[in-house]
Amino acid sequence: MRVESDLKLGFKDVLIRPKRSNLKSRSQVDLNRTFTFLHSGKTWTGIPVIAANMDTTGTFAVARVLASHLMLTAIHKHYSLEEWREFLTVEDEEIFSRIMVSTGSSEEDFLRLGQVLASHPQVQFICIDVANGYAQAFVEYVSRVREAHPDRTIIAGNVVTGEMVEELLLSGADVVKVGIGPGSVCTTRVKAGVGYPQLSAVIECADAAHGLGGRIISDGGCTCAGDVAKAFGAGADFVMIGGMFAGHDESGGQIVERDGRQYKLFYGMSSTTAMAKHAGGVAEYRASEGKTVEVPYRGPLTDTVRDILGGLRSACTYVGAAALREFTKRTTFIQVAEQENRFFT
Ligand code: 5GP
């Protein structure tokens, strides 16, 4: 046993230090990024924020809204081929660069992924998502998907340390998804005692990925637009969001009414709720590692999207970054013992 004693940081432990700037207005800030990916060689331009591949946020309805803002959606893996067909025959070509096909790492997932891509060859991104990206079998699965789909941009995760980011990039991933335990409905840190504070995970993993020409997604833990800014400041190329996109018209999840108020269910993909829905219950050998919560109904998703994009533009303006591309190198974090003033909350 060994203890690493340098303190690892989460979003709540830092603020971004303002810097002198000659930007006149936040409206001048360009939030688009252009990436050419390591293995696929494909180029993508857009605002690098992604809706999580949960069955409540990775919906076709969310994808339509986010695509209109040039953002991405990782479509959850529980849609049938029929539902995919219905969605993509009605959509225009632009949507293909704004969605990801999500998959797990089972044989059945591999076959289904092949079927979705065969019927929708224009879809650029594959998101291979497992809770624990450290298993050798997962690394081999990523290589297998790379071999089967050489031209697609492959995202693989989740991991939180540099050596595993390198391993996944060398095994065929273009982008590595980073985050174990920070999610709003995740209980891994409570159930398994495993995790890594997200800000440090992003700083360390971005360094490892960028050295090899790869990219990373900061996945989970954003509770407000300021956290999204901190994730980009720490070096994330993309930020993935679940909870902040929950509770809207376009989000999935059953509506609950209580005391004249509307709520929408939001749950982790390893929660008892999700496992009852998709896997016929929680298997005996495992614990549920996700919560189920009721989110007060929040109206159209566009309002939240504007809030996040406005916050990001503001953050860029405070440090003098005319484009999101410059934001990381202009970011200095200060470690703090306070965040917002909660007098009126
Ligand atoms: P949020 O933005 O809500 O903080 O985090 C979203 C992320 O939480 C997802 O992209 C996914 O990585 C993670 N997540 C979703 N469901 C579960 C779950 O049931 N258990 C765990 N450990 N993580 C989850």
Short mmCIF file of C-alpha atoms and ligand atoms in Angstrom, two decimals:
data_model
loop_
_atom_site.label_atom_id
_atom_site.label_comp_id
_atom_site.label_asym_id
_atom_site.label_seq_id
_atom_site.Cartn_x
_atom_site.Cartn_y
_atom_site.Cartn_z
CA MET A 1 0.00 0.00 0.00
CA ARG A 2 1.15 3.51 -0.78
CA VAL A 3 -0.23 7.01 -0.14
CA GLU A 4 0.26 9.78 -2.68
CA SER A 5 0.26 12.93 -0.61
CA ASP A 6 0.05 15.75 -3.17
CA LEU A 7 -3.46 17.14 -2.90
CA LYS A 8 -5.71 16.51 -5.93
CA LEU A 9 -8.23 19.22 -6.79
CA GLY A 10 -11.87 19.33 -7.81
CA PHE A 11 -13.76 22.22 -9.44
CA LYS A 12 -14.83 23.43 -6.00
CA ASP A 13 -11.21 23.91 -4.89
CA VAL A 14 -10.24 26.58 -7.41
CA LEU A 15 -11.25 29.80 -9.10
CA ILE A 16 -9.85 31.33 -12.28
CA ARG A 17 -7.70 34.40 -11.74
CA PRO A 18 -8.74 37.40 -13.89
CA LYS A 19 -6.12 38.85 -16.24
CA ARG A 20 -5.65 42.09 -18.13
CA SER A 21 -7.18 41.99 -21.56
CA ASN A 22 -7.99 44.15 -24.53
CA LEU A 23 -11.18 42.33 -25.48
CA LYS A 24 -14.01 44.84 -25.73
CA SER A 25 -16.99 42.54 -25.35
CA ARG A 26 -17.79 38.92 -24.62
CA SER A 27 -19.66 38.82 -27.92
CA GLN A 28 -16.24 38.82 -29.63
CA VAL A 29 -15.29 35.47 -28.10
CA ASP A 30 -15.24 32.51 -30.51
CA LEU A 31 -16.26 29.28 -28.76
CA ASN A 32 -15.74 27.07 -31.82
CA ARG A 33 -12.83 24.72 -31.97
CA THR A 34 -11.44 22.76 -34.89
CA PHE A 35 -9.78 19.40 -34.27
CA THR A 36 -8.18 16.92 -36.63
CA PHE A 37 -8.22 13.56 -34.90
CA LEU A 38 -5.21 11.31 -34.34
CA HIS A 39 -6.35 8.07 -35.99
CA SER A 40 -9.48 8.88 -37.99
CA GLY A 41 -7.81 11.89 -39.62
CA LYS A 42 -11.25 13.53 -39.64
CA THR A 43 -11.63 17.23 -38.95
CA TRP A 44 -14.45 18.57 -36.79
CA THR A 45 -15.50 22.14 -36.03
CA GLY A 46 -18.02 23.16 -33.39
CA ILE A 47 -18.55 24.10 -29.77
CA PRO A 48 -16.97 21.22 -27.85
CA VAL A 49 -19.70 20.53 -25.29
CA ILE A 50 -21.37 17.09 -25.34
CA ALA A 51 -24.59 15.76 -23.80
CA ALA A 52 -23.80 12.56 -21.87
CA ASN A 53 -24.82 9.19 -23.30
CA MET A 54 -27.34 8.61 -20.53
CA ASP A 55 -30.87 7.63 -21.57
CA THR A 56 -32.13 10.91 -20.07
CA THR A 57 -29.66 13.27 -21.79
CA GLY A 58 -28.35 11.43 -24.84
CA THR A 59 -31.73 11.66 -26.59
CA PHE A 60 -32.52 12.51 -30.19
CA ALA A 61 -34.56 15.51 -28.98
CA VAL A 62 -31.54 16.86 -27.04
CA ALA A 63 -29.36 16.25 -30.14
CA ARG A 64 -31.58 18.45 -32.30
CA VAL A 65 -31.28 21.38 -29.87
CA LEU A 66 -27.55 21.00 -29.25
CA ALA A 67 -26.80 20.58 -32.97
CA SER A 68 -28.52 23.90 -33.63
CA HIS A 69 -25.91 25.42 -31.24
CA LEU A 70 -23.09 23.47 -32.99
CA MET A 71 -22.71 21.20 -29.95
CA LEU A 72 -22.59 17.39 -29.72
CA THR A 73 -24.78 14.64 -28.25
CA ALA A 74 -23.61 11.14 -27.39
CA ILE A 75 -26.79 9.26 -28.30
CA HIS A 76 -27.50 6.59 -25.65
CA LYS A 77 -27.16 2.97 -26.66
CA HIS A 78 -30.72 1.89 -25.89
CA TYR A 79 -32.44 3.22 -29.03
CA SER A 80 -33.57 0.51 -31.44
CA LEU A 81 -32.39 0.45 -35.06
CA GLU A 82 -35.94 1.43 -36.00
CA GLU A 83 -35.74 4.56 -33.80
CA TRP A 84 -32.38 5.45 -35.38
CA ARG A 85 -33.89 5.11 -38.84
CA GLU A 86 -36.84 7.32 -37.93
CA PHE A 87 -34.55 9.98 -36.51
CA LEU A 88 -32.02 10.14 -39.37
CA THR A 89 -34.33 10.10 -42.27
CA VAL A 90 -36.01 13.20 -41.05
CA GLU A 91 -32.79 15.02 -40.26
CA ASP A 92 -30.48 16.96 -42.57
CA GLU A 93 -26.85 16.02 -43.19
CA GLU A 94 -25.52 18.54 -40.66
CA ILE A 95 -26.68 16.35 -37.74
CA PHE A 96 -24.20 13.58 -38.61
CA SER A 97 -21.23 15.58 -37.36
CA ARG A 98 -23.08 16.47 -34.16
CA ILE A 99 -23.92 13.02 -32.81
CA MET A 100 -22.01 10.05 -31.44
CA VAL A 101 -23.10 6.42 -31.44
CA SER A 102 -22.56 5.05 -27.94
CA THR A 103 -21.62 1.51 -27.20
CA GLY A 104 -20.49 -0.68 -24.32
CA SER A 105 -17.88 -3.42 -24.60
CA SER A 106 -19.93 -6.62 -24.88
CA GLU A 107 -20.22 -8.79 -27.98
CA GLU A 108 -23.82 -7.68 -28.37
CA ASP A 109 -22.72 -4.01 -28.19
CA PHE A 110 -20.12 -4.63 -30.91
CA LEU A 111 -22.69 -6.15 -33.25
CA ARG A 112 -25.24 -3.43 -32.63
CA LEU A 113 -22.64 -0.71 -33.19
CA GLY A 114 -21.83 -2.29 -36.56
CA GLN A 115 -25.52 -2.34 -37.47
CA VAL A 116 -26.12 1.32 -36.56
CA LEU A 117 -23.03 2.42 -38.50
CA ALA A 118 -23.90 0.25 -41.49
CA SER A 119 -27.30 1.88 -41.78
CA HIS A 120 -25.94 5.39 -41.01
CA PRO A 121 -22.45 5.53 -42.52
CA GLN A 122 -22.29 9.33 -42.23
CA VAL A 123 -22.08 9.26 -38.41
CA GLN A 124 -18.54 10.32 -37.55
CA PHE A 125 -18.17 9.54 -33.84
CA ILE A 126 -18.22 6.32 -31.80
CA CYS A 127 -18.29 6.65 -28.01
CA ILE A 128 -17.11 3.47 -26.26
CA ASP A 129 -18.16 3.90 -22.68
CA VAL A 130 -17.51 1.68 -19.69
CA ALA A 131 -17.47 2.63 -16.01
CA ASN A 132 -13.94 1.30 -15.57
CA GLY A 133 -11.57 1.79 -18.50
CA TYR A 134 -8.63 0.09 -16.77
CA ALA A 135 -9.36 -3.51 -17.79
CA GLN A 136 -7.03 -5.08 -20.37
CA ALA A 137 -10.12 -6.53 -22.06
CA PHE A 138 -11.35 -2.94 -22.61
CA VAL A 139 -8.06 -1.91 -24.22
CA GLU A 140 -8.36 -4.90 -26.58
CA TYR A 141 -11.95 -3.98 -27.35
CA VAL A 142 -10.90 -0.45 -28.33
CA SER A 143 -8.31 -1.93 -30.77
CA ARG A 144 -10.98 -4.18 -32.21
CA VAL A 145 -13.38 -1.27 -32.78
CA ARG A 146 -10.53 0.72 -34.38
CA GLU A 147 -9.80 -2.17 -36.76
CA ALA A 148 -13.45 -2.59 -37.67
CA HIS A 149 -14.09 1.16 -38.13
CA PRO A 150 -10.82 2.76 -39.25
CA ASP A 151 -12.39 6.02 -40.48
CA ARG A 152 -14.52 6.87 -37.46
CA THR A 153 -13.45 9.11 -34.63
CA ILE A 154 -13.35 6.90 -31.53
CA ILE A 155 -13.87 8.08 -27.99
CA ALA A 156 -12.95 5.65 -25.21
CA GLY A 157 -13.23 5.83 -21.43
CA ASN A 158 -13.50 6.34 -18.59
CA VAL A 159 -10.09 6.69 -16.99
CA VAL A 160 -8.44 9.35 -14.80
CA THR A 161 -4.69 8.86 -15.08
CA GLY A 162 -2.14 9.72 -17.73
CA GLU A 163 -0.71 6.25 -18.34
CA MET A 164 -4.15 4.86 -19.17
CA VAL A 165 -4.90 7.80 -21.46
CA GLU A 166 -1.71 6.92 -23.36
CA GLU A 167 -2.61 3.25 -23.50
CA LEU A 168 -6.06 3.97 -24.98
CA LEU A 169 -4.68 6.45 -27.52
CA LEU A 170 -2.04 3.94 -28.60
CA SER A 171 -4.75 1.29 -28.89
CA GLY A 172 -6.80 3.30 -31.37
CA ALA A 173 -8.79 5.92 -29.47
CA ASP A 174 -8.74 9.46 -30.86
CA VAL A 175 -10.26 10.96 -27.74
CA VAL A 176 -10.19 9.66 -24.15
CA LYS A 177 -13.01 10.29 -21.75
CA VAL A 178 -11.88 11.30 -18.28
CA GLY A 179 -13.83 11.00 -15.03
CA ILE A 180 -14.34 8.38 -12.35
CA GLY A 181 -16.71 9.34 -9.61
CA PRO A 182 -17.49 13.05 -10.13
CA GLY A 183 -20.95 12.67 -11.71
CA SER A 184 -24.09 14.20 -10.20
CA VAL A 185 -25.81 10.79 -9.92
CA CYS A 186 -22.70 8.69 -9.45
CA THR A 187 -22.07 6.79 -6.22
CA THR A 188 -18.80 5.04 -7.15
CA ARG A 189 -16.83 7.02 -4.58
CA VAL A 190 -19.31 5.98 -1.88
CA LYS A 191 -19.80 2.37 -2.96
CA ALA A 192 -16.27 1.52 -4.05
CA GLY A 193 -14.14 4.25 -2.47
CA VAL A 194 -12.56 4.79 -5.90
CA GLY A 195 -12.19 8.09 -7.74
CA TYR A 196 -10.03 11.10 -8.60
CA PRO A 197 -10.92 14.79 -8.16
CA GLN A 198 -11.94 15.95 -11.61
CA LEU A 199 -9.85 19.11 -12.07
CA SER A 200 -6.58 17.28 -11.34
CA ALA A 201 -7.67 14.32 -13.47
CA VAL A 202 -8.26 16.68 -16.40
CA ILE A 203 -4.96 18.56 -15.94
CA GLU A 204 -2.96 15.32 -15.79
CA CYS A 205 -4.83 13.49 -18.56
CA ALA A 206 -4.78 16.47 -20.94
CA ASP A 207 -1.01 16.65 -20.55
CA ALA A 208 -0.67 12.94 -21.38
CA ALA A 209 -3.07 13.09 -24.35
CA HIS A 210 -1.75 16.25 -25.95
CA GLY A 211 1.79 14.87 -25.86
CA LEU A 212 0.61 12.09 -28.19
CA GLY A 213 -1.66 14.20 -30.39
CA GLY A 214 -4.81 12.89 -28.70
CA ARG A 215 -7.73 14.73 -27.14
CA ILE A 216 -9.70 14.38 -23.92
CA ILE A 217 -13.24 14.87 -22.72
CA SER A 218 -13.83 15.99 -19.14
CA ASP A 219 -16.84 13.86 -18.20
CA GLY A 220 -18.95 14.62 -15.15
CA GLY A 221 -18.95 16.90 -12.16
CA CYS A 222 -20.04 20.18 -13.77
CA THR A 223 -22.69 21.77 -11.55
CA CYS A 224 -22.72 25.24 -13.13
CA ALA A 225 -21.37 27.11 -16.15
CA GLY A 226 -18.31 28.11 -14.08
CA ASP A 227 -17.36 24.43 -13.68
CA VAL A 228 -17.54 23.98 -17.46
CA ALA A 229 -15.16 26.94 -17.80
CA LYS A 230 -12.81 25.42 -15.21
CA ALA A 231 -12.77 22.09 -17.10
CA PHE A 232 -11.74 23.89 -20.31
CA GLY A 233 -9.24 25.97 -18.35
CA ALA A 234 -7.70 22.75 -17.01
CA GLY A 235 -7.06 21.53 -20.55
CA ALA A 236 -10.19 19.62 -21.56
CA ASP A 237 -10.77 19.64 -25.32
CA PHE A 238 -14.43 18.69 -24.79
CA VAL A 239 -16.72 18.79 -21.76
CA MET A 240 -19.49 16.22 -21.26
CA ILE A 241 -22.58 17.12 -19.28
CA GLY A 242 -25.37 15.04 -17.74
CA GLY A 243 -27.15 16.59 -14.78
CA MET A 244 -27.08 20.17 -16.06
CA PHE A 245 -29.02 18.98 -19.15
CA ALA A 246 -31.58 17.00 -17.11
CA GLY A 247 -35.14 18.10 -16.29
CA HIS A 248 -35.79 19.90 -19.59
CA ASP A 249 -38.51 19.39 -22.20
CA GLU A 250 -36.08 17.52 -24.45
CA SER A 251 -34.54 15.35 -21.71
CA GLY A 252 -35.80 11.81 -21.21
CA GLY A 253 -37.09 10.59 -17.83
CA GLN A 254 -40.53 10.14 -16.45
CA ILE A 255 -42.45 13.23 -15.32
CA VAL A 256 -43.58 13.17 -11.68
CA GLU A 257 -46.16 15.60 -10.23
CA ARG A 258 -46.21 16.40 -6.54
CA ASP A 259 -47.87 19.29 -4.66
CA GLY A 260 -48.71 20.95 -7.98
CA ARG A 261 -45.07 20.91 -9.08
CA GLN A 262 -43.50 18.99 -11.95
CA TYR A 263 -40.30 17.00 -11.68
CA LYS A 264 -38.41 14.77 -14.10
CA LEU A 265 -36.61 11.63 -13.04
CA PHE A 266 -32.87 11.61 -13.61
CA TYR A 267 -30.76 8.58 -12.78
CA GLY A 268 -27.28 7.14 -13.19
CA MET A 269 -26.84 4.52 -15.87
CA SER A 270 -25.71 2.08 -13.16
CA SER A 271 -28.58 2.96 -10.83
CA THR A 272 -31.26 0.49 -9.83
CA THR A 273 -33.71 2.48 -12.01
CA ALA A 274 -31.57 2.16 -15.17
CA MET A 275 -30.72 -1.46 -14.54
CA ALA A 276 -34.37 -2.36 -13.97
CA LYS A 277 -35.21 -0.60 -17.25
CA HIS A 278 -32.46 -2.00 -19.46
CA ALA A 279 -31.03 -5.10 -17.81
CA GLY A 280 -33.95 -6.59 -15.92
CA GLY A 281 -32.53 -5.58 -12.51
CA VAL A 282 -29.22 -5.27 -10.66
CA ALA A 283 -27.14 -8.45 -11.02
CA GLU A 284 -26.48 -10.21 -7.72
CA TYR A 285 -22.69 -9.81 -7.85
CA ARG A 286 -22.72 -6.02 -8.24
CA ALA A 287 -23.88 -2.93 -6.37
CA SER A 288 -25.84 -0.14 -7.96
CA GLU A 289 -23.38 2.73 -8.47
CA GLY A 290 -25.87 5.42 -9.39
CA LYS A 291 -28.59 7.52 -7.76
CA THR A 292 -32.12 8.32 -8.89
CA VAL A 293 -33.18 11.92 -8.29
CA GLU A 294 -36.15 14.14 -9.11
CA VAL A 295 -35.10 17.29 -10.97
CA PRO A 296 -37.55 20.22 -10.88
CA TYR A 297 -38.89 20.78 -14.41
CA ARG A 298 -36.67 23.36 -16.12
CA GLY A 299 -38.38 24.25 -19.42
CA PRO A 300 -36.60 24.34 -22.78
CA LEU A 301 -33.00 23.15 -23.01
CA THR A 302 -32.00 26.19 -25.05
CA ASP A 303 -32.13 28.40 -21.92
CA THR A 304 -29.55 26.23 -20.14
CA VAL A 305 -27.39 26.05 -23.28
CA ARG A 306 -27.36 29.86 -23.52
CA ASP A 307 -26.45 30.08 -19.85
CA ILE A 308 -23.47 27.75 -20.31
CA LEU A 309 -22.25 29.46 -23.49
CA GLY A 310 -22.68 32.90 -21.91
CA GLY A 311 -20.66 31.76 -18.88
CA LEU A 312 -17.90 30.42 -21.10
CA ARG A 313 -17.72 33.64 -23.10
CA SER A 314 -17.52 35.56 -19.85
CA ALA A 315 -14.70 33.34 -18.53
CA CYS A 316 -12.75 33.83 -21.77
CA THR A 317 -13.25 37.59 -21.51
CA TYR A 318 -11.99 37.69 -17.89
CA VAL A 319 -8.67 36.11 -18.91
CA GLY A 320 -8.35 37.87 -22.26
CA ALA A 321 -8.91 34.82 -24.50
CA ALA A 322 -10.48 35.88 -27.81
CA ALA A 323 -11.16 32.22 -28.60
CA LEU A 324 -11.78 29.09 -26.54
CA ARG A 325 -8.64 27.68 -28.20
CA GLU A 326 -6.53 30.17 -26.18
CA PHE A 327 -8.34 29.70 -22.91
CA THR A 328 -6.20 26.98 -21.28
CA LYS A 329 -2.93 28.80 -21.81
CA ARG A 330 -4.41 31.98 -20.38
CA THR A 331 -5.82 30.20 -17.31
CA THR A 332 -4.21 30.45 -13.88
CA PHE A 333 -6.13 28.69 -11.14
CA ILE A 334 -6.00 29.90 -7.58
CA GLN A 335 -6.67 27.39 -4.82
CA VAL A 336 -9.48 28.67 -2.63
CA ALA A 337 -11.38 27.84 0.52
CA GLU A 338 -14.57 29.59 -0.63
CA GLN A 339 -16.76 29.64 -3.73
CA GLU A 340 -20.00 31.60 -4.05
CA ASN A 341 -21.74 33.67 -1.38
CA ARG A 342 -24.66 31.52 -0.19
CA PHE A 343 -26.36 34.14 1.98
CA PHE A 344 -29.55 34.09 -0.16
CA THR A 345 -29.63 30.39 -1.12
P1 5GP B 1 -22.85 14.92 -14.51
O1 5GP B 1 -22.69 15.88 -15.64
O2 5GP B 1 -24.28 14.55 -14.27
O3 5GP B 1 -22.16 15.37 -13.26
O4 5GP B 1 -22.07 13.60 -14.94
C1 5GP B 1 -22.43 12.84 -16.07
C2 5GP B 1 -21.55 11.60 -16.13
O5 5GP B 1 -21.78 10.77 -14.98
C3 5GP B 1 -21.85 10.66 -17.28
O6 5GP B 1 -21.34 11.11 -18.52
C4 5GP B 1 -21.19 9.37 -16.81
O7 5GP B 1 -19.80 9.35 -17.05
C5 5GP B 1 -21.39 9.43 -15.31
N1 5GP B 1 -22.48 8.52 -14.88
C6 5GP B 1 -23.72 8.44 -15.38
N2 5GP B 1 -24.44 7.50 -14.74
C7 5GP B 1 -23.62 6.97 -13.80
C8 5GP B 1 -23.77 5.95 -12.82
O8 5GP B 1 -24.84 5.35 -12.63
N3 5GP B 1 -22.68 5.67 -12.06
C9 5GP B 1 -21.49 6.30 -12.24
N4 5GP B 1 -20.46 5.92 -11.49
N5 5GP B 1 -21.32 7.31 -13.12
C10 5GP B 1 -22.37 7.62 -13.90
#
